[in-house]
Short mmCIF file of the C-alpha atoms (twelve columns), coordinates in Angstrom:
data_MODEL
# 
_entry.id   MODEL 
# 
loop_
_atom_site.group_PDB 
_atom_site.id 
_atom_site.type_symbol 
_atom_site.label_atom_id 
_atom_site.label_alt_id 
_atom_site.label_comp_id 
_atom_site.label_asym_id 
_atom_site.label_seq_id 
_atom_site.Cartn_x 
_atom_site.Cartn_y 
_atom_site.Cartn_z 
_atom_site.pdbx_PDB_model_num 
ATOM 1   C CA . UNK A 1   -28.687 -13.961 76.546  1 
ATOM 2   C CA . UNK A 2   -26.234 -11.300 75.474  1 
ATOM 3   C CA . UNK A 3   -25.097 -8.590  77.864  1 
ATOM 4   C CA . UNK A 4   -26.490 -5.073  77.598  1 
ATOM 5   C CA . UNK A 5   -24.686 -1.771  77.871  1 
ATOM 6   C CA . UNK A 6   -25.923 0.826   80.360  1 
ATOM 7   C CA . UNK A 7   -27.585 2.765   77.500  1 
ATOM 8   C CA . UNK A 8   -29.305 -0.395  76.244  1 
ATOM 9   C CA . UNK A 9   -30.591 -1.179  79.741  1 
ATOM 10  C CA . UNK A 10  -31.911 2.373   80.001  1 
ATOM 11  C CA . UNK A 11  -33.802 1.926   76.737  1 
ATOM 12  C CA . UNK A 12  -35.169 -1.466  77.770  1 
ATOM 13  C CA . UNK A 13  -36.505 0.131   80.950  1 
ATOM 14  C CA . UNK A 14  -38.695 2.393   78.778  1 
ATOM 15  C CA . UNK A 15  -40.159 -0.646  77.017  1 
ATOM 16  C CA . UNK A 16  -40.684 -2.536  80.271  1 
ATOM 17  C CA . UNK A 17  -42.360 0.458   81.940  1 
ATOM 18  C CA . UNK A 18  -44.375 1.838   79.026  1 
ATOM 19  C CA . UNK A 19  -44.967 -1.056  76.629  1 
ATOM 20  C CA . UNK A 20  -44.628 -0.906  72.820  1 
ATOM 21  C CA . UNK A 21  -43.017 2.299   71.543  1 
ATOM 22  C CA . UNK A 22  -42.018 4.100   68.370  1 
ATOM 23  C CA . UNK A 23  -38.503 5.572   68.383  1 
ATOM 24  C CA . UNK A 24  -39.969 9.097   68.116  1 
ATOM 25  C CA . UNK A 25  -41.794 8.465   71.411  1 
ATOM 26  C CA . UNK A 26  -38.558 7.419   73.115  1 
ATOM 27  C CA . UNK A 27  -36.884 10.700  72.138  1 
ATOM 28  C CA . UNK A 28  -39.546 12.548  74.144  1 
ATOM 29  C CA . UNK A 29  -38.601 10.730  77.362  1 
ATOM 30  C CA . UNK A 30  -35.204 12.439  77.485  1 
ATOM 31  C CA . UNK A 31  -34.368 15.865  78.887  1 
ATOM 32  C CA . UNK A 32  -32.513 18.410  76.801  1 
ATOM 33  C CA . UNK A 33  -30.234 17.937  75.059  1 
ATOM 34  C CA . UNK A 34  -32.272 15.075  73.641  1 
ATOM 35  C CA . UNK A 35  -30.435 12.264  71.860  1 
ATOM 36  C CA . UNK A 36  -30.795 12.268  68.089  1 
ATOM 37  C CA . UNK A 37  -33.523 10.087  66.579  1 
ATOM 38  C CA . UNK A 38  -30.973 8.187   64.463  1 
ATOM 39  C CA . UNK A 39  -28.816 7.421   67.514  1 
ATOM 40  C CA . UNK A 40  -31.757 5.952   69.416  1 
ATOM 41  C CA . UNK A 41  -32.898 4.088   66.318  1 
ATOM 42  C CA . UNK A 42  -29.462 2.456   66.060  1 
ATOM 43  C CA . UNK A 43  -29.601 1.364   69.710  1 
ATOM 44  C CA . UNK A 44  -33.145 0.014   69.314  1 
ATOM 45  C CA . UNK A 45  -32.196 -1.992  66.216  1 
ATOM 46  C CA . UNK A 46  -29.222 -3.362  68.169  1 
ATOM 47  C CA . UNK A 47  -31.561 -4.477  70.938  1 
ATOM 48  C CA . UNK A 48  -33.692 -6.198  68.323  1 
ATOM 49  C CA . UNK A 49  -30.626 -7.968  66.875  1 
ATOM 50  C CA . UNK A 50  -29.715 -9.156  70.379  1 
ATOM 51  C CA . UNK A 51  -33.204 -10.642 70.767  1 
ATOM 52  C CA . UNK A 52  -34.549 -8.213  73.371  1 
ATOM 53  C CA . UNK A 53  -37.029 -6.399  71.123  1 
ATOM 54  C CA . UNK A 54  -39.364 -7.258  68.285  1 
ATOM 55  C CA . UNK A 55  -41.328 -4.912  66.046  1 
ATOM 56  C CA . UNK A 56  -44.611 -4.412  64.199  1 
ATOM 57  C CA . UNK A 57  -44.567 -2.546  60.911  1 
ATOM 58  C CA . UNK A 58  -46.917 0.400   60.366  1 
ATOM 59  C CA . UNK A 59  -46.331 1.711   56.857  1 
ATOM 60  C CA . UNK A 60  -42.710 2.823   56.778  1 
ATOM 61  C CA . UNK A 61  -42.249 2.971   60.563  1 
ATOM 62  C CA . UNK A 62  -41.805 0.373   63.287  1 
ATOM 63  C CA . UNK A 63  -43.290 0.044   66.728  1 
ATOM 64  C CA . UNK A 64  -40.934 -1.913  68.964  1 
ATOM 65  C CA . UNK A 65  -41.895 -4.116  71.909  1 
ATOM 66  C CA . UNK A 66  -40.006 -6.081  74.556  1 
ATOM 67  C CA . UNK A 67  -39.548 -9.789  73.929  1 
ATOM 68  C CA . UNK A 68  -37.532 -10.357 77.122  1 
ATOM 69  C CA . UNK A 69  -39.370 -9.449  80.325  1 
ATOM 70  C CA . UNK A 70  -37.699 -7.352  82.996  1 
ATOM 71  C CA . UNK A 71  -38.037 -10.252 85.434  1 
ATOM 72  C CA . UNK A 72  -36.282 -12.683 83.068  1 
ATOM 73  C CA . UNK A 73  -33.531 -10.136 82.460  1 
ATOM 74  C CA . UNK A 74  -33.053 -9.621  86.203  1 
ATOM 75  C CA . UNK A 75  -32.884 -13.359 86.872  1 
ATOM 76  C CA . UNK A 76  -30.397 -14.027 84.080  1 
ATOM 77  C CA . UNK A 77  -28.259 -11.053 85.078  1 
ATOM 78  C CA . UNK A 78  -28.179 -12.176 88.712  1 
ATOM 79  C CA . UNK A 79  -27.266 -15.717 87.675  1 
ATOM 80  C CA . UNK A 80  -24.467 -14.299 85.531  1 
ATOM 81  C CA . UNK A 81  -23.079 -12.193 88.381  1 
ATOM 82  C CA . UNK A 82  -23.206 -15.103 90.804  1 
ATOM 83  C CA . UNK A 83  -21.540 -17.372 88.281  1 
ATOM 84  C CA . UNK A 84  -18.837 -14.878 87.333  1 
ATOM 85  C CA . UNK A 85  -17.999 -13.388 90.726  1 
ATOM 86  C CA . UNK A 86  -19.099 -15.993 93.268  1 
ATOM 87  C CA . UNK A 87  -18.185 -19.283 91.566  1 
ATOM 88  C CA . UNK A 88  -21.875 -20.216 91.164  1 
ATOM 89  C CA . UNK A 89  -22.389 -20.016 94.932  1 
ATOM 90  C CA . UNK A 90  -25.496 -18.155 96.042  1 
ATOM 91  C CA . UNK A 91  -24.350 -18.721 99.609  1 
ATOM 92  C CA . UNK A 92  -21.124 -16.831 98.875  1 
ATOM 93  C CA . UNK A 93  -23.114 -13.992 97.323  1 
ATOM 94  C CA . UNK A 94  -25.436 -13.662 100.324 1 
ATOM 95  C CA . UNK A 95  -22.512 -14.022 102.711 1 
ATOM 96  C CA . UNK A 96  -20.742 -11.181 100.918 1 
ATOM 97  C CA . UNK A 97  -23.822 -8.970  101.262 1 
ATOM 98  C CA . UNK A 98  -23.997 -9.684  104.990 1 
ATOM 99  C CA . UNK A 99  -20.258 -9.086  105.489 1 
ATOM 100 C CA . UNK A 100 -20.417 -5.801  103.594 1 
ATOM 101 C CA . UNK A 101 -23.487 -4.848  105.667 1 
ATOM 102 C CA . UNK A 102 -25.600 -4.458  102.549 1 
ATOM 103 C CA . UNK A 103 -28.155 -6.740  104.191 1 
ATOM 104 C CA . UNK A 104 -28.754 -6.877  107.920 1 
ATOM 105 C CA . UNK A 105 -29.080 -10.049 109.934 1 
ATOM 106 C CA . UNK A 106 -32.725 -9.189  110.582 1 
ATOM 107 C CA . UNK A 107 -33.322 -8.905  106.830 1 
ATOM 108 C CA . UNK A 108 -31.541 -12.210 106.316 1 
ATOM 109 C CA . UNK A 109 -33.741 -13.867 108.950 1 
ATOM 110 C CA . UNK A 110 -36.814 -12.390 107.248 1 
ATOM 111 C CA . UNK A 111 -35.630 -13.768 103.899 1 
ATOM 112 C CA . UNK A 112 -35.111 -17.235 105.402 1 
ATOM 113 C CA . UNK A 113 -38.577 -17.133 106.959 1 
ATOM 114 C CA . UNK A 114 -40.131 -16.156 103.595 1 
ATOM 115 C CA . UNK A 115 -38.317 -18.970 101.786 1 
ATOM 116 C CA . UNK A 116 -39.359 -21.516 104.410 1 
ATOM 117 C CA . UNK A 117 -42.961 -20.270 104.257 1 
ATOM 118 C CA . UNK A 118 -42.950 -20.552 100.461 1 
ATOM 119 C CA . UNK A 119 -41.790 -24.174 100.575 1 
ATOM 120 C CA . UNK A 120 -44.676 -25.294 102.800 1 
# 
């Protein structure tokens, strides 16, 4: 799966939250100054080329829909981060979170308990 820019992720979030959309509908989600229709259309077509969106044709307009689920995107992104920054070690990633106090020991214990419970 190809990487997404911050703007592309923002657009995908609209599709994941709201379902199939026309570009004109996406424009309405933005505050002023709203991005230009053509700019958003270019981003949406790029997302389709990358395999994240598909479309249905209605006359001379397209309604786009997500092909990649948010959950799949999250999983693949996390795997990429762990591979790139933690040498494919999930233990190193979790250890880093604990050391940086991004996750408490109590939360870590809760996570372990949930994993153990799920394996039974």
